[in-house]
JSON list of C-alpha atoms in Angstrom, two decimals:
[
{"chain": "A", "resi": 6, "resn": "UNK", "atom": "CA", "xyz": [87.32, 93.97, 118.68]},
{"chain": "A", "resi": 7, "resn": "UNK", "atom": "CA", "xyz": [90.30, 96.05, 117.36]},
{"chain": "A", "resi": 8, "resn": "UNK", "atom": "CA", "xyz": [90.11, 98.39, 114.42]},
{"chain": "A", "resi": 9, "resn": "UNK", "atom": "CA", "xyz": [92.49, 100.78, 112.46]},
{"chain": "A", "resi": 10, "resn": "UNK", "atom": "CA", "xyz": [92.21, 104.21, 112.25]},
{"chain": "A", "resi": 11, "resn": "UNK", "atom": "CA", "xyz": [93.54, 107.05, 110.11]},
{"chain": "A", "resi": 12, "resn": "UNK", "atom": "CA", "xyz": [93.42, 110.72, 111.46]},
{"chain": "A", "resi": 13, "resn": "UNK", "atom": "CA", "xyz": [94.02, 114.02, 110.09]},
{"chain": "A", "resi": 14, "resn": "UNK", "atom": "CA", "xyz": [95.20, 116.80, 112.21]},
{"chain": "A", "resi": 15, "resn": "UNK", "atom": "CA", "xyz": [93.76, 120.22, 111.56]},
{"chain": "A", "resi": 16, "resn": "UNK", "atom": "CA", "xyz": [96.82, 122.44, 111.19]},
{"chain": "A", "resi": 17, "resn": "UNK", "atom": "CA", "xyz": [99.22, 123.32, 108.34]},
{"chain": "A", "resi": 18, "resn": "UNK", "atom": "CA", "xyz": [98.54, 120.27, 106.26]},
{"chain": "A", "resi": 19, "resn": "UNK", "atom": "CA", "xyz": [94.45, 119.78, 106.86]},
{"chain": "A", "resi": 20, "resn": "UNK", "atom": "CA", "xyz": [91.94, 122.45, 107.19]},
{"chain": "A", "resi": 21, "resn": "UNK", "atom": "CA", "xyz": [88.47, 122.11, 109.08]},
{"chain": "A", "resi": 22, "resn": "UNK", "atom": "CA", "xyz": [86.72, 121.10, 105.59]},
{"chain": "A", "resi": 23, "resn": "UNK", "atom": "CA", "xyz": [86.53, 117.62, 105.08]},
{"chain": "A", "resi": 24, "resn": "UNK", "atom": "CA", "xyz": [87.95, 116.78, 101.24]},
{"chain": "A", "resi": 25, "resn": "UNK", "atom": "CA", "xyz": [87.09, 113.06, 101.16]},
{"chain": "A", "resi": 26, "resn": "UNK", "atom": "CA", "xyz": [83.67, 113.02, 98.86]},
{"chain": "A", "resi": 27, "resn": "UNK", "atom": "CA", "xyz": [83.06, 109.46, 100.00]},
{"chain": "A", "resi": 28, "resn": "UNK", "atom": "CA", "xyz": [82.73, 110.49, 103.42]},
{"chain": "A", "resi": 29, "resn": "UNK", "atom": "CA", "xyz": [79.76, 112.20, 102.70]},
{"chain": "A", "resi": 30, "resn": "UNK", "atom": "CA", "xyz": [80.36, 115.59, 104.63]},
{"chain": "A", "resi": 31, "resn": "UNK", "atom": "CA", "xyz": [79.51, 118.93, 102.80]},
{"chain": "A", "resi": 32, "resn": "UNK", "atom": "CA", "xyz": [81.08, 122.46, 104.02]},
{"chain": "A", "resi": 33, "resn": "UNK", "atom": "CA", "xyz": [77.15, 122.80, 105.48]},
{"chain": "A", "resi": 34, "resn": "UNK", "atom": "CA", "xyz": [77.99, 119.44, 107.55]},
{"chain": "A", "resi": 35, "resn": "UNK", "atom": "CA", "xyz": [81.60, 120.70, 108.68]},
{"chain": "A", "resi": 36, "resn": "UNK", "atom": "CA", "xyz": [80.55, 123.94, 109.93]},
{"chain": "A", "resi": 37, "resn": "UNK", "atom": "CA", "xyz": [77.67, 122.30, 111.79]},
{"chain": "A", "resi": 38, "resn": "UNK", "atom": "CA", "xyz": [79.75, 119.59, 113.47]},
{"chain": "A", "resi": 39, "resn": "UNK", "atom": "CA", "xyz": [82.62, 121.88, 114.29]},
{"chain": "A", "resi": 40, "resn": "UNK", "atom": "CA", "xyz": [80.37, 124.36, 115.76]},
{"chain": "A", "resi": 41, "resn": "UNK", "atom": "CA", "xyz": [79.32, 121.89, 118.35]},
{"chain": "A", "resi": 42, "resn": "UNK", "atom": "CA", "xyz": [82.72, 122.46, 119.73]},
{"chain": "A", "resi": 43, "resn": "UNK", "atom": "CA", "xyz": [83.28, 125.77, 121.63]},
{"chain": "A", "resi": 44, "resn": "UNK", "atom": "CA", "xyz": [87.01, 125.72, 121.23]},
{"chain": "A", "resi": 45, "resn": "UNK", "atom": "CA", "xyz": [86.20, 126.23, 117.33]},
{"chain": "A", "resi": 46, "resn": "UNK", "atom": "CA", "xyz": [84.69, 129.62, 117.81]},
{"chain": "A", "resi": 47, "resn": "UNK", "atom": "CA", "xyz": [87.98, 131.67, 117.36]},
{"chain": "A", "resi": 48, "resn": "UNK", "atom": "CA", "xyz": [88.09, 129.95, 113.78]},
{"chain": "A", "resi": 49, "resn": "UNK", "atom": "CA", "xyz": [84.32, 129.87, 112.74]},
{"chain": "A", "resi": 50, "resn": "UNK", "atom": "CA", "xyz": [84.17, 133.47, 110.72]},
{"chain": "A", "resi": 51, "resn": "UNK", "atom": "CA", "xyz": [87.46, 132.38, 108.69]},
{"chain": "A", "resi": 52, "resn": "UNK", "atom": "CA", "xyz": [86.22, 129.07, 108.05]},
{"chain": "A", "resi": 53, "resn": "UNK", "atom": "CA", "xyz": [82.39, 130.38, 106.83]},
{"chain": "A", "resi": 54, "resn": "UNK", "atom": "CA", "xyz": [84.20, 133.14, 104.64]},
{"chain": "A", "resi": 55, "resn": "UNK", "atom": "CA", "xyz": [85.80, 129.88, 102.82]},
{"chain": "A", "resi": 56, "resn": "UNK", "atom": "CA", "xyz": [89.24, 131.01, 103.98]},
{"chain": "A", "resi": 57, "resn": "UNK", "atom": "CA", "xyz": [91.68, 127.72, 104.91]},
{"chain": "A", "resi": 58, "resn": "UNK", "atom": "CA", "xyz": [92.52, 127.92, 108.40]},
{"chain": "A", "resi": 59, "resn": "UNK", "atom": "CA", "xyz": [96.01, 127.16, 109.09]},
{"chain": "A", "resi": 60, "resn": "UNK", "atom": "CA", "xyz": [97.12, 126.62, 112.88]},
{"chain": "A", "resi": 61, "resn": "UNK", "atom": "CA", "xyz": [100.90, 127.01, 113.47]},
{"chain": "A", "resi": 62, "resn": "UNK", "atom": "CA", "xyz": [102.56, 125.40, 116.76]},
{"chain": "A", "resi": 63, "resn": "UNK", "atom": "CA", "xyz": [99.91, 122.82, 117.60]},
{"chain": "A", "resi": 64, "resn": "UNK", "atom": "CA", "xyz": [102.41, 121.50, 120.47]},
{"chain": "A", "resi": 65, "resn": "UNK", "atom": "CA", "xyz": [101.73, 124.88, 122.23]},
{"chain": "A", "resi": 66, "resn": "UNK", "atom": "CA", "xyz": [97.85, 125.11, 121.71]},
{"chain": "A", "resi": 67, "resn": "UNK", "atom": "CA", "xyz": [94.84, 124.39, 124.10]},
{"chain": "A", "resi": 68, "resn": "UNK", "atom": "CA", "xyz": [92.93, 122.36, 121.67]},
{"chain": "A", "resi": 69, "resn": "UNK", "atom": "CA", "xyz": [93.75, 120.18, 118.94]},
{"chain": "A", "resi": 70, "resn": "UNK", "atom": "CA", "xyz": [91.40, 119.38, 116.01]},
{"chain": "A", "resi": 71, "resn": "UNK", "atom": "CA", "xyz": [91.30, 116.34, 114.24]},
{"chain": "A", "resi": 72, "resn": "UNK", "atom": "CA", "xyz": [89.12, 114.11, 111.90]},
{"chain": "A", "resi": 73, "resn": "UNK", "atom": "CA", "xyz": [89.51, 110.33, 112.76]},
{"chain": "A", "resi": 74, "resn": "UNK", "atom": "CA", "xyz": [88.33, 107.40, 109.98]},
{"chain": "A", "resi": 75, "resn": "UNK", "atom": "CA", "xyz": [88.09, 104.03, 110.98]},
{"chain": "A", "resi": 76, "resn": "UNK", "atom": "CA", "xyz": [88.68, 101.63, 108.16]},
{"chain": "A", "resi": 77, "resn": "UNK", "atom": "CA", "xyz": [88.70, 97.90, 108.88]},
{"chain": "A", "resi": 78, "resn": "UNK", "atom": "CA", "xyz": [89.15, 94.89, 111.75]},
{"chain": "A", "resi": 79, "resn": "UNK", "atom": "CA", "xyz": [92.62, 94.43, 113.05]},
{"chain": "A", "resi": 80, "resn": "UNK", "atom": "CA", "xyz": [94.04, 91.96, 111.74]},
{"chain": "A", "resi": 81, "resn": "UNK", "atom": "CA", "xyz": [91.90, 91.10, 109.10]},
{"chain": "A", "resi": 82, "resn": "UNK", "atom": "CA", "xyz": [92.24, 93.75, 106.66]},
{"chain": "A", "resi": 83, "resn": "UNK", "atom": "CA", "xyz": [89.35, 92.41, 104.46]},
{"chain": "A", "resi": 84, "resn": "UNK", "atom": "CA", "xyz": [86.67, 92.68, 107.03]},
{"chain": "A", "resi": 85, "resn": "UNK", "atom": "CA", "xyz": [85.14, 95.91, 105.70]},
{"chain": "A", "resi": 86, "resn": "UNK", "atom": "CA", "xyz": [81.70, 95.53, 107.12]},
{"chain": "A", "resi": 87, "resn": "UNK", "atom": "CA", "xyz": [80.43, 93.94, 110.79]},
{"chain": "A", "resi": 88, "resn": "UNK", "atom": "CA", "xyz": [76.97, 93.40, 111.62]},
{"chain": "A", "resi": 89, "resn": "UNK", "atom": "CA", "xyz": [76.44, 96.43, 114.64]},
{"chain": "A", "resi": 90, "resn": "UNK", "atom": "CA", "xyz": [79.45, 98.41, 113.41]},
{"chain": "A", "resi": 91, "resn": "UNK", "atom": "CA", "xyz": [80.15, 101.14, 110.73]},
{"chain": "A", "resi": 92, "resn": "UNK", "atom": "CA", "xyz": [83.22, 101.73, 108.93]},
{"chain": "A", "resi": 93, "resn": "UNK", "atom": "CA", "xyz": [81.31, 104.37, 106.75]},
{"chain": "A", "resi": 94, "resn": "UNK", "atom": "CA", "xyz": [81.19, 107.48, 108.87]},
{"chain": "A", "resi": 95, "resn": "UNK", "atom": "CA", "xyz": [84.22, 109.55, 110.50]},
{"chain": "A", "resi": 96, "resn": "UNK", "atom": "CA", "xyz": [84.53, 111.46, 113.83]},
{"chain": "A", "resi": 97, "resn": "UNK", "atom": "CA", "xyz": [85.40, 115.35, 114.29]},
{"chain": "A", "resi": 98, "resn": "UNK", "atom": "CA", "xyz": [87.69, 115.42, 117.26]},
{"chain": "A", "resi": 99, "resn": "UNK", "atom": "CA", "xyz": [88.87, 118.15, 119.87]},
{"chain": "A", "resi": 100, "resn": "UNK", "atom": "CA", "xyz": [91.48, 117.28, 121.99]},
{"chain": "A", "resi": 101, "resn": "UNK", "atom": "CA", "xyz": [92.02, 119.59, 124.92]},
{"chain": "A", "resi": 102, "resn": "UNK", "atom": "CA", "xyz": [95.91, 119.28, 125.90]},
{"chain": "A", "resi": 103, "resn": "UNK", "atom": "CA", "xyz": [95.72, 120.92, 129.19]},
{"chain": "A", "resi": 104, "resn": "UNK", "atom": "CA", "xyz": [92.97, 118.55, 130.42]},
{"chain": "A", "resi": 105, "resn": "UNK", "atom": "CA", "xyz": [93.87, 115.35, 128.74]},
{"chain": "A", "resi": 106, "resn": "UNK", "atom": "CA", "xyz": [90.26, 115.42, 127.33]},
{"chain": "A", "resi": 107, "resn": "UNK", "atom": "CA", "xyz": [89.21, 114.10, 124.14]},
{"chain": "A", "resi": 108, "resn": "UNK", "atom": "CA", "xyz": [85.80, 115.17, 122.61]},
{"chain": "A", "resi": 109, "resn": "UNK", "atom": "CA", "xyz": [84.11, 113.46, 119.78]},
{"chain": "A", "resi": 110, "resn": "UNK", "atom": "CA", "xyz": [81.12, 113.90, 117.13]},
{"chain": "A", "resi": 111, "resn": "UNK", "atom": "CA", "xyz": [80.44, 110.66, 114.77]},
{"chain": "A", "resi": 112, "resn": "UNK", "atom": "CA", "xyz": [79.19, 111.55, 111.56]},
{"chain": "A", "resi": 113, "resn": "UNK", "atom": "CA", "xyz": [77.53, 109.35, 109.03]},
{"chain": "A", "resi": 114, "resn": "UNK", "atom": "CA", "xyz": [76.01, 110.64, 105.97]},
{"chain": "A", "resi": 115, "resn": "UNK", "atom": "CA", "xyz": [73.19, 107.96, 105.74]},
{"chain": "A", "resi": 116, "resn": "UNK", "atom": "CA", "xyz": [72.09, 108.59, 109.59]},
{"chain": "A", "resi": 117, "resn": "UNK", "atom": "CA", "xyz": [71.73, 112.26, 108.90]},
{"chain": "A", "resi": 118, "resn": "UNK", "atom": "CA", "xyz": [69.05, 112.20, 106.21]}
]
């Protein structure tokens, strides 16, 4: 199975708070999920205060934070649901550039209630 993803890199254009109402994440959910990454600690206080975090020079950072949203099957974009799979959630991602390690946490609003 091949699927299509879109991503947001937390930096100058996107911050740690999810701005997509349809994704089901709230500020509390964002803080809880990002908080599971130890690399998020330096940004935690600023985000909790409601201050948008801009992370410059991403290429020089040890960790890059992202959100990944799976949308549909490839090559048939009309398939937006599939038994046993879900396109409704998204991933909180932390990519450690030094180690080449990607860590992710899946969030789906209906599965966390």
